Structures are given as C-alpha cells and as structure tokens.
JSON list of C-alpha atoms in Angstrom, two decimals:
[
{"chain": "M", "resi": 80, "resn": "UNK", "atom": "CA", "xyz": [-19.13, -1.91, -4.12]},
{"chain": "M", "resi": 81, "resn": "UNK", "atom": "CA", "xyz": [-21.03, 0.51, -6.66]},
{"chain": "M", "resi": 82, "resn": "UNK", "atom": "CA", "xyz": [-19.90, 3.22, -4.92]},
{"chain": "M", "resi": 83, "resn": "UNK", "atom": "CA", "xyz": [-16.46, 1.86, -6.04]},
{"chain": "M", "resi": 84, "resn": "UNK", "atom": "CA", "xyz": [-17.66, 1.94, -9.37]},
{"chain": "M", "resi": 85, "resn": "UNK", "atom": "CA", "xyz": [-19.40, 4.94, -9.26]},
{"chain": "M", "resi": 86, "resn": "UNK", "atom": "CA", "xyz": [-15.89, 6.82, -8.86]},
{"chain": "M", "resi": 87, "resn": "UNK", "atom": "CA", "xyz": [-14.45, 4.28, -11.25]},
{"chain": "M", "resi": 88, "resn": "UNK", "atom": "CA", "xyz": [-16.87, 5.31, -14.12]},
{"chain": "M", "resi": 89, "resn": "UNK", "atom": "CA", "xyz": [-16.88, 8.96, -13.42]},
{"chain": "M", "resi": 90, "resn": "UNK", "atom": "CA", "xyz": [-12.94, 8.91, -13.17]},
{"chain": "M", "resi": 91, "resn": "UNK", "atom": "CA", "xyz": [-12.89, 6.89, -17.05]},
{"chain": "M", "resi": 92, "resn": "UNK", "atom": "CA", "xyz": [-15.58, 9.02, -18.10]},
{"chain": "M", "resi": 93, "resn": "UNK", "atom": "CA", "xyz": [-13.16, 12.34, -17.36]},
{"chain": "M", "resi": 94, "resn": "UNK", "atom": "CA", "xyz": [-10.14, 11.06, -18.31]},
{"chain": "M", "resi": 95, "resn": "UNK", "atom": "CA", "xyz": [-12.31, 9.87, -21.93]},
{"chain": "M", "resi": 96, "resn": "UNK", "atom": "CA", "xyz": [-13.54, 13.61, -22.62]},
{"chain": "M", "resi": 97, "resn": "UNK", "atom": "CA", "xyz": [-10.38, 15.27, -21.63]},
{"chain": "M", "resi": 98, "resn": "UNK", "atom": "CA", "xyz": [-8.32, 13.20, -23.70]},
{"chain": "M", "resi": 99, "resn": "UNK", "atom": "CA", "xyz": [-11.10, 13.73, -26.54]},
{"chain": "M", "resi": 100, "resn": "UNK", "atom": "CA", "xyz": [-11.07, 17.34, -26.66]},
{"chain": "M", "resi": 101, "resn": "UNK", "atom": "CA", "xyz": [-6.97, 17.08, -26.42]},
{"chain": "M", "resi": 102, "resn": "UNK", "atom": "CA", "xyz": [-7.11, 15.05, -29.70]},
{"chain": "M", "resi": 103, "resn": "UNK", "atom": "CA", "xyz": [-9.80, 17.47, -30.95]},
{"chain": "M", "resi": 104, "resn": "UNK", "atom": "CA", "xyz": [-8.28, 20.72, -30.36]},
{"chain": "M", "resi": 105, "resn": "UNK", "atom": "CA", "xyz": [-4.51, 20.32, -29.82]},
{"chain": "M", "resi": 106, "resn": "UNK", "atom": "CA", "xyz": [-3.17, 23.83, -30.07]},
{"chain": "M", "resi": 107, "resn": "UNK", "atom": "CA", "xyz": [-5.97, 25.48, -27.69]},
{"chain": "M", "resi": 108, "resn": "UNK", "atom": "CA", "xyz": [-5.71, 22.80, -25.42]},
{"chain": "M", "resi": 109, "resn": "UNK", "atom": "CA", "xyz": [-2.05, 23.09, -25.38]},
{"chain": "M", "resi": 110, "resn": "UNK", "atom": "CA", "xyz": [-2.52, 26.97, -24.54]},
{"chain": "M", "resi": 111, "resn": "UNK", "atom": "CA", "xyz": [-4.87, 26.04, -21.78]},
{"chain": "M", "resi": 112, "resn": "UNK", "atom": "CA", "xyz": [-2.84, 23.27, -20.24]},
{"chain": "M", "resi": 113, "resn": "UNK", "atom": "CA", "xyz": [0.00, 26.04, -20.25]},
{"chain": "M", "resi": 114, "resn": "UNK", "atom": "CA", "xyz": [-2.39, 28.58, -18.88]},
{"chain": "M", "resi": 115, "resn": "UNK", "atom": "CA", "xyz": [-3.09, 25.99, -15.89]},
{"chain": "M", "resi": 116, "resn": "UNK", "atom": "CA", "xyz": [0.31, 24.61, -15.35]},
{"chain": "M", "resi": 117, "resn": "UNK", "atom": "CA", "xyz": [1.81, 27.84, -15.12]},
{"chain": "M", "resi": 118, "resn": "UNK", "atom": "CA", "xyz": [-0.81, 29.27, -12.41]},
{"chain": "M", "resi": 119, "resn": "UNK", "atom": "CA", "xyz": [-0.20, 26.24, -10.48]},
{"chain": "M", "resi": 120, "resn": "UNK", "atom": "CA", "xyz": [3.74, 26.68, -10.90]},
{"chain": "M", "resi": 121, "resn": "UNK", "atom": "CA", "xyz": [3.67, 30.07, -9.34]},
{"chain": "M", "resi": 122, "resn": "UNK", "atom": "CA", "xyz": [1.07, 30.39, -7.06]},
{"chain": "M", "resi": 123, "resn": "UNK", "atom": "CA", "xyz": [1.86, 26.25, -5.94]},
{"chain": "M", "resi": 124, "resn": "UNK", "atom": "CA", "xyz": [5.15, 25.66, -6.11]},
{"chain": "M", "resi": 125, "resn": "UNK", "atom": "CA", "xyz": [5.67, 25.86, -2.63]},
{"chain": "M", "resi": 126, "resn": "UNK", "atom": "CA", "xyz": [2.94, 23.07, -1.98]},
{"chain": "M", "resi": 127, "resn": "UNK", "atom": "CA", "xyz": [4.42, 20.84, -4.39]},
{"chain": "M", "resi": 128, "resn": "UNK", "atom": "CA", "xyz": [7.72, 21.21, -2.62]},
{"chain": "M", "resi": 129, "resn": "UNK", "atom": "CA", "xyz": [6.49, 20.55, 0.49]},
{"chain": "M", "resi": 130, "resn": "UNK", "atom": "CA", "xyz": [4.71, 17.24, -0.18]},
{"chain": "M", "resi": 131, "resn": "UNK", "atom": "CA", "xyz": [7.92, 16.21, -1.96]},
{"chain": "M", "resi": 132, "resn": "UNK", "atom": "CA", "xyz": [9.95, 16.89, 1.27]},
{"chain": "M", "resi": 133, "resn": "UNK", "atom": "CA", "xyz": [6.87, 15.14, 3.63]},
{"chain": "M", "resi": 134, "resn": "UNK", "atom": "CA", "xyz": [6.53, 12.15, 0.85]},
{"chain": "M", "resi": 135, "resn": "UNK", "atom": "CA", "xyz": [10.62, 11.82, 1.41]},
{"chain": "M", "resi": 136, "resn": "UNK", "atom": "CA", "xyz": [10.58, 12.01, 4.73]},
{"chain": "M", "resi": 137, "resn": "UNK", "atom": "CA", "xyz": [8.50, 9.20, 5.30]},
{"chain": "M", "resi": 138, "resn": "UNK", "atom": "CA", "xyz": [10.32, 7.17, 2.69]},
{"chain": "M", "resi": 139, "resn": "UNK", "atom": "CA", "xyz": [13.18, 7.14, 4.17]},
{"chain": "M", "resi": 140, "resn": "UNK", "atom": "CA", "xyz": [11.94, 6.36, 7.51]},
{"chain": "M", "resi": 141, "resn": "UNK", "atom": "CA", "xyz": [9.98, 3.63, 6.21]},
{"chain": "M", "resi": 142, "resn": "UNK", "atom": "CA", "xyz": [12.88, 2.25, 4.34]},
{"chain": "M", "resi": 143, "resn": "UNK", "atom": "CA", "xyz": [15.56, 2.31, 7.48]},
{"chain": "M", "resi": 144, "resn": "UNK", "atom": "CA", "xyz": [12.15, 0.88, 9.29]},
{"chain": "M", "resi": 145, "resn": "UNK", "atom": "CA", "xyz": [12.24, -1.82, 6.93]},
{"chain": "M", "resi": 146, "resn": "UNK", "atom": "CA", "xyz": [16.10, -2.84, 6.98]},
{"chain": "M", "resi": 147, "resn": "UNK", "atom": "CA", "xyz": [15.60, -3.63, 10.73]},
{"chain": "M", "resi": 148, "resn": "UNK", "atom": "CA", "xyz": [13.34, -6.55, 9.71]},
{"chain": "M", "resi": 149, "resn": "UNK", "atom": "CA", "xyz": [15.58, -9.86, 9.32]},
{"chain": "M", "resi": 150, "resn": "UNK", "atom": "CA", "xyz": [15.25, -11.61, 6.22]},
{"chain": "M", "resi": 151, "resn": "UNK", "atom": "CA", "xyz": [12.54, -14.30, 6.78]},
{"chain": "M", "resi": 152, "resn": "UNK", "atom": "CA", "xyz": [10.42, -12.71, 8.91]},
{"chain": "M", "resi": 153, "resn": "UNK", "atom": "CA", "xyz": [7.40, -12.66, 7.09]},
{"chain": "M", "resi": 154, "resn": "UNK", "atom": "CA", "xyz": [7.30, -16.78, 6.46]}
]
C-alpha cells in the first residue's frame, strides 16, 4: 500500500511543479512544450499510429465479444 502512494505522491508532486512553472513562465514554456511536441510528432508519429490501430483493434473485438453475451447474464 505505500508503494501505491509512493507513485501517487511523486505523480501529484510532478504534475504540481509542471503546472507551476507553466503558470510561472507561460511563453517559454509554451516554446518548450512546442519544442517537445514537435520532436515527438516527427520522429513518433508512427508509434502513436500504431497504438491507435492496436488500441482499435482490440476494441472492436472486445465489443463484438461483448454483444455475444445475452442480456442478464451477469445476475
């Protein structure tokens, strides 16, 4: 359980300074989010469009998966 926490707490305590120094310095961390975003757009694209077309995939096979279930199965 603190090892749950752990991750919880270090996850808040990012999300608290990134969002600080946003609010701090808007217009050079707007030119360094665009910096990032637009490596990751053309060097990752490709892995972005992949895991959209596995994360599909799967949807729609667990969707027709769960039509085949009749309706009150689970009582």
């Amino acid at each position: 359980m603190s090892k749950q926490l752990t991750v919880l707490n270090i996850s808040a305590v990012l999300i608290v300074a990134i969002t600080a120094i946003g609010l701090m310095f808007p217009a050079a961390f707007g030119h360094y989010a665009d910096v990032i975003y637009q490596y990751i757009a053309a060097h990752f694209g490709w892995l972005y469009m992949l895991s959209v077309f596995v994360f599909d995939v799967f949807n729609r096979a667990d969707f027709h998966a769960l039509r085949q279930i009749e309706a009150g199965a689970f009582r």
